[in-house]
């Protein structure tokens, strides 16, 4: 649970940090200082500078570790459910291993969502993937129609605080918005047979993403166009073939959707790692 707002003991601090209640503890420990420094207390993280127990009152330490494939992680909700979130007074650590994939389950959701309160500080150590959803491929044209455009990809990571910058990145991994779905091919006539056998266009390929975009349906005619292929985590799907209709376009790789959406979120101003897509303050 979060640290008490009144009298506080070393046992309380150990428990909040995930240690044995009776474990040896010093207020000069780096993690203790980091927890004490949030919330505008003015506590310095430099070892040896003074710190008092009351500067930890009401503070919290949250941890989230992942090395699997998961979707739609709202970090504040995770910490709150575990009893380790205090608005404006939380130091949180997110450790995403090399096998970690955090993704968006739809075009309208975020793989990782952090909506902090002024005073919070979160350290993000990402060696895996944070990825948006891919857009669906467009359908191939039928009955003298052109092909239909594909859907845009969705965003990957939302980071917004009510106050100043609140995220520190250690990001050798990947953050990428979902890929654009390919456009479907146009309907066409069969010129070699005096236009008697019209054919539908091929479907567009789906965009890359955590939930990769589905391929678009092939268009209809005397000859049918083939559907486009579904994308995968990092690559778009193939465009559907067609004859005499036009082939559909391949779906796009990561980066059509925004990689990160937020306001004043990065402490020190650097995200690092590899990003695909926009980094947008909004």
CSV table of C-alpha atoms in Angstrom, one decimal:
chain,number,residue,atom,x,y,z
A,1,UNK,CA,0.0,0.0,0.0
A,2,UNK,CA,1.1,3.6,-0.3
A,3,UNK,CA,3.1,5.1,2.5
A,4,UNK,CA,1.1,6.6,5.4
A,5,UNK,CA,0.3,10.3,5.5
A,6,UNK,CA,1.0,10.4,9.2
A,7,UNK,CA,3.6,8.5,11.3
A,8,UNK,CA,5.9,6.5,9.1
A,9,UNK,CA,8.4,3.7,9.9
A,10,UNK,CA,11.2,1.9,8.2
A,11,UNK,CA,9.0,-1.1,8.0
A,12,UNK,CA,6.4,0.9,6.0
A,13,UNK,CA,9.1,2.0,3.6
A,14,UNK,CA,10.4,-1.5,3.1
A,15,UNK,CA,7.0,-2.9,2.5
A,16,UNK,CA,6.2,-0.2,-0.2
A,17,UNK,CA,9.5,-0.9,-1.9
A,18,UNK,CA,8.7,-4.7,-2.1
A,19,UNK,CA,11.3,-5.6,0.5
A,20,UNK,CA,11.0,-7.6,3.7
A,21,UNK,CA,9.6,-5.4,6.5
A,22,UNK,CA,12.6,-6.0,8.7
A,23,UNK,CA,15.3,-5.7,6.0
A,24,UNK,CA,18.1,-3.3,6.7
A,25,UNK,CA,17.4,0.2,5.3
A,26,UNK,CA,19.0,3.5,5.0
A,27,UNK,CA,17.3,6.8,4.0
A,28,UNK,CA,20.4,7.4,1.8
A,29,UNK,CA,19.5,4.5,-0.5
A,30,UNK,CA,19.0,5.5,-4.1
A,31,UNK,CA,15.5,4.1,-4.4
A,32,UNK,CA,14.4,5.7,-1.2
A,33,UNK,CA,15.6,9.1,-2.4
A,34,UNK,CA,13.8,8.7,-5.7
A,35,UNK,CA,10.5,7.9,-4.0
A,36,UNK,CA,11.0,10.9,-1.6
A,37,UNK,CA,11.9,13.2,-4.5
A,38,UNK,CA,8.5,13.1,-6.2
A,39,UNK,CA,5.7,15.5,-5.4
A,40,UNK,CA,7.7,18.6,-5.2
A,41,UNK,CA,9.4,17.8,-1.9
A,42,UNK,CA,12.7,19.3,-3.0
A,43,UNK,CA,14.5,16.1,-1.9
A,44,UNK,CA,17.8,15.7,-3.8
A,45,UNK,CA,18.6,12.3,-5.3
A,46,UNK,CA,22.3,12.9,-4.7
A,47,UNK,CA,23.7,10.6,-2.0
A,48,UNK,CA,24.6,12.3,1.3
A,49,UNK,CA,22.2,15.2,1.2
A,50,UNK,CA,19.7,15.4,4.1
A,51,UNK,CA,16.4,13.5,4.0
A,52,UNK,CA,13.7,13.0,6.6
A,53,UNK,CA,11.0,10.4,7.1
A,54,UNK,CA,8.2,12.9,6.8
A,55,UNK,CA,9.4,13.7,3.2
A,56,UNK,CA,8.1,10.2,2.3
A,57,UNK,CA,4.6,10.6,3.8
A,58,UNK,CA,1.8,9.7,1.3
A,59,UNK,CA,4.3,8.7,-1.4
A,60,UNK,CA,4.2,5.5,-3.5
A,61,UNK,CA,6.5,3.2,-5.5
A,62,UNK,CA,4.9,1.3,-8.4
A,63,UNK,CA,6.6,-1.4,-10.5
A,64,UNK,CA,5.5,-2.9,-13.7
A,65,UNK,CA,7.6,-5.6,-15.5
A,66,UNK,CA,6.7,-7.4,-18.7
A,67,UNK,CA,8.4,-9.9,-21.0
A,68,UNK,CA,5.3,-11.2,-22.7
A,69,UNK,CA,2.6,-10.1,-25.2
A,70,UNK,CA,-0.1,-7.9,-23.7
A,71,UNK,CA,-2.5,-5.2,-24.8
A,72,UNK,CA,-3.9,-1.8,-23.6
A,73,UNK,CA,-1.9,-1.3,-20.4
A,74,UNK,CA,-3.0,1.7,-18.4
A,75,UNK,CA,-0.2,2.2,-16.0
A,76,UNK,CA,-1.9,4.3,-13.4
A,77,UNK,CA,-4.8,1.8,-13.3
A,78,UNK,CA,-2.3,-1.0,-12.8
A,79,UNK,CA,-0.5,0.8,-10.0
A,80,UNK,CA,-3.8,1.8,-8.3
A,81,UNK,CA,-5.2,-1.8,-8.4
A,82,UNK,CA,-2.0,-3.0,-6.7
A,83,UNK,CA,-2.3,-0.2,-4.0
A,84,UNK,CA,0.9,1.6,-5.2
A,85,UNK,CA,-0.4,4.9,-6.7
A,86,UNK,CA,-0.7,8.2,-4.9
A,87,UNK,CA,-1.6,11.0,-7.3
A,88,UNK,CA,1.3,13.4,-7.7
A,89,UNK,CA,3.5,11.5,-5.3
A,90,UNK,CA,4.4,8.3,-7.2
A,91,UNK,CA,7.7,7.1,-8.5
A,92,UNK,CA,7.0,4.3,-10.9
A,93,UNK,CA,9.4,2.0,-12.8
A,94,UNK,CA,8.4,0.2,-16.0
A,95,UNK,CA,10.7,-2.6,-17.2
A,96,UNK,CA,9.9,-4.1,-20.6
A,97,UNK,CA,12.2,-6.9,-21.5
A,98,UNK,CA,13.5,-7.9,-24.9
A,99,UNK,CA,10.5,-10.3,-25.5
A,100,UNK,CA,8.0,-7.7,-24.4
A,101,UNK,CA,5.3,-6.6,-26.8
A,102,UNK,CA,2.7,-4.1,-25.5
A,103,UNK,CA,0.2,-3.3,-28.2
A,104,UNK,CA,-3.1,-1.5,-29.0
A,105,UNK,CA,-6.1,-3.8,-29.4
A,106,UNK,CA,-7.8,-1.3,-31.7
A,107,UNK,CA,-7.2,1.8,-33.7
A,108,UNK,CA,-8.7,3.9,-30.9
A,109,UNK,CA,-6.7,2.6,-28.0
A,110,UNK,CA,-3.1,2.9,-26.9
A,111,UNK,CA,-0.7,0.0,-26.2
A,112,UNK,CA,0.7,1.9,-23.2
A,113,UNK,CA,-1.2,4.7,-21.6
A,114,UNK,CA,0.3,6.8,-18.8
A,115,UNK,CA,-1.8,9.7,-17.5
A,116,UNK,CA,0.1,11.1,-14.6
A,117,UNK,CA,-0.6,13.9,-12.1
A,118,UNK,CA,1.9,16.8,-11.7
A,119,UNK,CA,4.6,15.5,-9.3
A,120,UNK,CA,4.7,11.9,-10.5
A,121,UNK,CA,7.8,10.5,-12.1
A,122,UNK,CA,8.0,7.3,-14.2
A,123,UNK,CA,11.1,5.7,-15.5
A,124,UNK,CA,10.5,3.6,-18.7
A,125,UNK,CA,13.1,1.0,-19.5
A,126,UNK,CA,12.0,-0.4,-22.9
A,127,UNK,CA,14.0,-3.1,-24.6
A,128,UNK,CA,10.9,-4.5,-26.4
A,129,UNK,CA,8.1,-3.2,-28.6
A,130,UNK,CA,5.3,-0.7,-27.9
A,131,UNK,CA,3.1,-0.9,-31.0
A,132,UNK,CA,-0.2,0.5,-32.3
A,133,UNK,CA,-2.8,-1.3,-34.3
A,134,UNK,CA,-2.6,-1.6,-38.1
A,135,UNK,CA,-5.1,-0.3,-40.5
A,136,UNK,CA,-7.2,-2.6,-42.7
A,137,UNK,CA,-6.5,-2.8,-46.4
A,138,UNK,CA,-9.0,-1.3,-48.9
A,139,UNK,CA,-11.3,-3.4,-51.0
A,140,UNK,CA,-10.6,-3.9,-54.7
A,141,UNK,CA,-12.9,-2.0,-57.1
A,142,UNK,CA,-16.0,-3.7,-58.7
A,143,UNK,CA,-18.4,-2.6,-61.4
A,144,UNK,CA,-16.3,0.1,-63.0
A,145,UNK,CA,-15.1,1.4,-59.6
A,146,UNK,CA,-11.6,2.4,-58.5
A,147,UNK,CA,-10.2,0.6,-55.5
A,148,UNK,CA,-10.9,1.8,-52.0
A,149,UNK,CA,-8.3,3.4,-49.7
A,150,UNK,CA,-6.9,1.6,-46.7
A,151,UNK,CA,-7.3,2.6,-43.1
A,152,UNK,CA,-4.7,4.6,-41.2
A,153,UNK,CA,-2.7,3.0,-38.4
A,154,UNK,CA,-3.4,3.7,-34.7
A,155,UNK,CA,-1.1,5.2,-32.1
A,156,UNK,CA,1.2,3.3,-29.8
A,157,UNK,CA,1.9,5.2,-26.6
A,158,UNK,CA,0.0,8.0,-24.7
A,159,UNK,CA,1.8,10.0,-22.1
A,160,UNK,CA,0.2,13.0,-20.5
A,161,UNK,CA,0.6,14.7,-17.2
A,162,UNK,CA,-1.4,17.5,-15.7
A,163,UNK,CA,1.8,19.3,-15.0
A,164,UNK,CA,5.5,19.3,-16.0
A,165,UNK,CA,7.6,16.6,-17.6
A,166,UNK,CA,7.2,13.3,-15.8
A,167,UNK,CA,8.8,10.4,-17.8
A,168,UNK,CA,12.5,9.4,-18.0
A,169,UNK,CA,13.3,7.1,-21.0
A,170,UNK,CA,15.8,4.3,-21.3
A,171,UNK,CA,14.6,3.1,-24.6
A,172,UNK,CA,16.9,0.8,-26.7
A,173,UNK,CA,13.7,-0.8,-28.0
A,174,UNK,CA,11.0,0.1,-30.5
A,175,UNK,CA,7.9,2.4,-30.3
A,176,UNK,CA,5.8,2.4,-33.4
A,177,UNK,CA,2.4,3.6,-34.6
A,178,UNK,CA,0.4,1.1,-36.7
A,179,UNK,CA,0.9,0.8,-40.4
A,180,UNK,CA,-1.3,2.2,-43.2
A,181,UNK,CA,-3.6,-0.3,-44.9
A,182,UNK,CA,-2.9,-0.5,-48.7
A,183,UNK,CA,-5.4,0.7,-51.2
A,184,UNK,CA,-7.4,-1.7,-53.3
A,185,UNK,CA,-6.7,-2.0,-57.0
A,186,UNK,CA,-9.2,-0.7,-59.6
A,187,UNK,CA,-11.7,-2.7,-61.6
A,188,UNK,CA,-10.6,-3.1,-65.3
A,189,UNK,CA,-11.8,-4.4,-68.6
A,190,UNK,CA,-10.1,-7.3,-70.5
A,191,UNK,CA,-8.9,-5.4,-73.6
A,192,UNK,CA,-7.6,-8.6,-75.2
A,193,UNK,CA,-11.1,-10.0,-75.3
A,194,UNK,CA,-12.8,-6.9,-76.5
A,195,UNK,CA,-13.7,-5.8,-73.0
A,196,UNK,CA,-16.2,-8.7,-72.6
A,197,UNK,CA,-14.7,-10.0,-69.4
A,198,UNK,CA,-14.3,-7.3,-66.8
A,199,UNK,CA,-12.4,-8.0,-63.6
A,200,UNK,CA,-12.3,-6.7,-60.1
A,201,UNK,CA,-9.3,-5.2,-58.5
A,202,UNK,CA,-7.1,-6.9,-55.8
A,203,UNK,CA,-7.6,-6.0,-52.2
A,204,UNK,CA,-5.0,-3.9,-50.4
A,205,UNK,CA,-2.7,-5.5,-47.8
A,206,UNK,CA,-3.3,-4.8,-44.1
A,207,UNK,CA,-1.0,-2.5,-42.2
A,208,UNK,CA,1.6,-3.7,-39.6
A,209,UNK,CA,0.6,-3.6,-35.9
A,210,UNK,CA,0.0,-5.4,-32.7
A,211,UNK,CA,-3.4,-6.2,-34.1
A,212,UNK,CA,-2.3,-6.2,-37.7
A,213,UNK,CA,-4.7,-4.9,-40.3
A,214,UNK,CA,-6.8,-7.4,-42.3
A,215,UNK,CA,-6.4,-7.5,-46.0
A,216,UNK,CA,-9.0,-5.9,-48.2
A,217,UNK,CA,-11.5,-8.0,-50.1
A,218,UNK,CA,-11.0,-8.5,-53.8
A,219,UNK,CA,-13.3,-6.8,-56.2
A,220,UNK,CA,-15.9,-8.6,-58.3
A,221,UNK,CA,-16.5,-9.0,-62.0
A,222,UNK,CA,-16.4,-11.8,-64.5
A,223,UNK,CA,-12.9,-12.3,-63.0
A,224,UNK,CA,-12.6,-11.7,-59.3
A,225,UNK,CA,-9.6,-9.9,-57.7
A,226,UNK,CA,-7.9,-11.7,-54.8
A,227,UNK,CA,-8.0,-10.4,-51.2
A,228,UNK,CA,-4.9,-8.7,-49.8
A,229,UNK,CA,-2.9,-10.3,-47.0
A,230,UNK,CA,-3.0,-9.5,-43.4
A,231,UNK,CA,0.0,-7.6,-41.9
A,232,UNK,CA,2.1,-8.8,-39.0
A,233,UNK,CA,3.8,-7.0,-36.0
A,234,UNK,CA,6.3,-5.1,-38.1
A,235,UNK,CA,5.4,-5.6,-41.8
A,236,UNK,CA,2.4,-4.9,-44.0
A,237,UNK,CA,0.5,-7.6,-45.8
A,238,UNK,CA,0.8,-8.2,-49.6
A,239,UNK,CA,-1.6,-6.6,-52.1
A,240,UNK,CA,-4.0,-8.9,-53.7
A,241,UNK,CA,-3.4,-10.0,-57.3
A,242,UNK,CA,-5.9,-9.4,-60.1
A,243,UNK,CA,-6.3,-9.8,-63.9
A,244,UNK,CA,-7.4,-7.8,-65.8
A,245,UNK,CA,-8.1,-5.7,-62.7
A,246,UNK,CA,-5.3,-3.9,-61.0
A,247,UNK,CA,-3.3,-5.4,-58.1
A,248,UNK,CA,-3.9,-4.0,-54.6
A,249,UNK,CA,-1.2,-2.1,-52.9
A,250,UNK,CA,0.8,-3.7,-50.1
A,251,UNK,CA,0.1,-2.6,-46.5
A,252,UNK,CA,2.6,-0.3,-44.8
A,253,UNK,CA,5.1,-1.1,-42.1
A,254,UNK,CA,5.0,0.6,-38.7
A,255,UNK,CA,4.8,4.4,-38.6
A,256,UNK,CA,1.6,5.7,-40.1
A,257,UNK,CA,0.0,6.1,-36.7
A,258,UNK,CA,1.8,8.2,-34.1
A,259,UNK,CA,4.4,6.6,-32.0
A,260,UNK,CA,3.8,8.8,-29.0
A,261,UNK,CA,1.0,11.3,-28.2
A,262,UNK,CA,1.2,13.5,-25.1
A,263,UNK,CA,2.1,16.8,-23.5
A,264,UNK,CA,5.4,17.7,-21.8
A,265,UNK,CA,6.2,14.2,-21.0
A,266,UNK,CA,9.9,13.6,-21.4
A,267,UNK,CA,12.4,14.6,-18.7
A,268,UNK,CA,15.5,15.7,-20.5
A,269,UNK,CA,13.7,15.8,-23.9
A,270,UNK,CA,15.0,12.5,-25.4
A,271,UNK,CA,13.0,9.4,-26.2
A,272,UNK,CA,15.9,7.4,-27.6
A,273,UNK,CA,15.6,4.0,-29.2
A,274,UNK,CA,13.8,3.5,-32.5
A,275,UNK,CA,10.5,5.2,-33.1
A,276,UNK,CA,8.2,4.8,-36.1
A,277,UNK,CA,5.6,7.5,-36.6
A,278,UNK,CA,5.1,10.9,-35.1
A,279,UNK,CA,5.9,12.2,-31.7
A,280,UNK,CA,3.1,14.6,-31.1
A,281,UNK,CA,2.3,17.1,-28.3
A,282,UNK,CA,-1.4,17.4,-28.2
